[in-house]
């Protein structure tokens, strides 16, 4: 795929299966967002084909969304733009994301973490077979990233959807993924997180200093709400970070 004489993507092949989390990693300019746009049909590739299951429903969380400060819309109105839904359904999607109290909040009053959860709720209202997230934890602190990736895994488990995730948060997101695709305008390597983290191509792109980073697996008996407060998990012993 070329634009203005520059190669953006070459010989890229990517597959996401139901209930699978695939994480796309690569340096800036590697073509990650371009690939996502091609897969979503927002851009056309010069060659090749995108094959989607018949009737596939896709939910999309963009890299960033900043509503105009003057936009007179609350969260409920924004969620209604996703398509037909009832207020109980919209409330439930927010509750699934730990954002119970945001339904009547003005969009312009949301924090970064709150907005990401609202965008995720909007995507899940579509009951997607495939959830696509482009740098969804951008701008969140480490704790917020951990919570967000754990949330994505829980939504995948509950809905059975496949997940395509684009991220720079390598050592954190790798613990929440089944397969990693390393991209630098072409596919450099593909595999399980523990294998990719020591692959020569991965080390070439991200530096050998990353070999000192363990794949992050965080287990405890509580999680944090939108405001950072500790909330105990259910009595059956579910861990917030797996």
mmCIF file of N, CA and C in Angstrom, residues 1 22 28 33 45 65 69 72 78 117 129 134 181 189 191 199 230 237:
data_model
loop_
_atom_site.group_PDB
_atom_site.id
_atom_site.type_symbol
_atom_site.label_atom_id
_atom_site.label_comp_id
_atom_site.label_asym_id
_atom_site.label_seq_id
_atom_site.Cartn_x
_atom_site.Cartn_y
_atom_site.Cartn_z
ATOM 1 N N UNK A 1 0.844 -1.185 0.000
ATOM 2 C CA UNK A 1 0.000 0.000 0.000
ATOM 3 C C UNK A 1 0.881 1.237 0.000
ATOM 4 N N UNK A 22 -5.677 -10.053 19.983
ATOM 5 C CA UNK A 22 -4.468 -9.873 19.173
ATOM 6 C C UNK A 22 -3.993 -8.437 19.365
ATOM 7 N N UNK A 28 6.499 4.237 16.161
ATOM 8 C CA UNK A 28 5.754 5.291 15.474
ATOM 9 C C UNK A 28 6.056 5.246 13.974
ATOM 10 N N UNK A 33 -2.000 2.309 12.703
ATOM 11 C CA UNK A 33 -3.292 2.960 12.527
ATOM 12 C C UNK A 33 -3.769 2.828 11.082
ATOM 13 N N UNK A 45 -6.945 -0.400 0.366
ATOM 14 C CA UNK A 45 -5.604 -0.890 0.051
ATOM 15 C C UNK A 45 -5.406 -0.965 -1.456
ATOM 16 N N UNK A 65 -10.626 10.938 21.198
ATOM 17 C CA UNK A 65 -11.865 11.623 20.876
ATOM 18 C C UNK A 65 -12.022 12.772 21.858
ATOM 19 N N UNK A 69 -15.766 21.793 23.298
ATOM 20 C CA UNK A 69 -16.186 22.285 24.616
ATOM 21 C C UNK A 69 -17.623 22.804 24.634
ATOM 22 N N UNK A 72 -23.385 20.553 23.437
ATOM 23 C CA UNK A 72 -24.368 20.370 24.516
ATOM 24 C C UNK A 72 -24.914 18.942 24.540
ATOM 25 N N UNK A 78 -24.726 10.712 23.674
ATOM 26 C CA UNK A 78 -23.616 10.201 22.882
ATOM 27 C C UNK A 78 -23.778 8.703 22.639
ATOM 28 N N UNK A 117 -13.801 4.852 28.883
ATOM 29 C CA UNK A 117 -14.807 3.860 29.279
ATOM 30 C C UNK A 117 -16.137 4.125 28.580
ATOM 31 N N UNK A 129 -18.917 -8.589 17.212
ATOM 32 C CA UNK A 129 -18.174 -9.841 17.081
ATOM 33 C C UNK A 129 -16.678 -9.554 17.144
ATOM 34 N N UNK A 134 -7.744 1.315 19.138
ATOM 35 C CA UNK A 134 -6.509 1.940 18.658
ATOM 36 C C UNK A 134 -5.912 2.785 19.788
ATOM 37 N N UNK A 181 1.413 -9.203 17.187
ATOM 38 C CA UNK A 181 1.887 -8.990 15.825
ATOM 39 C C UNK A 181 2.765 -7.758 15.842
ATOM 40 N N UNK A 189 7.252 -10.124 13.078
ATOM 41 C CA UNK A 189 7.150 -11.379 13.807
ATOM 42 C C UNK A 189 5.757 -11.500 14.409
ATOM 43 N N UNK A 191 3.499 -14.098 17.289
ATOM 44 C CA UNK A 191 3.580 -15.202 18.225
ATOM 45 C C UNK A 191 3.013 -14.866 19.583
ATOM 46 N N UNK A 199 12.159 -12.165 20.716
ATOM 47 C CA UNK A 199 12.413 -12.351 19.287
ATOM 48 C C UNK A 199 13.394 -11.284 18.804
ATOM 49 N N UNK A 230 -10.515 1.908 45.945
ATOM 50 C CA UNK A 230 -10.396 0.456 45.944
ATOM 51 C C UNK A 230 -11.775 -0.163 46.131
ATOM 52 N N UNK A 237 -13.914 -14.799 44.326
ATOM 53 C CA UNK A 237 -12.480 -14.756 44.195
ATOM 54 C C UNK A 237 -11.969 -14.322 42.856
#
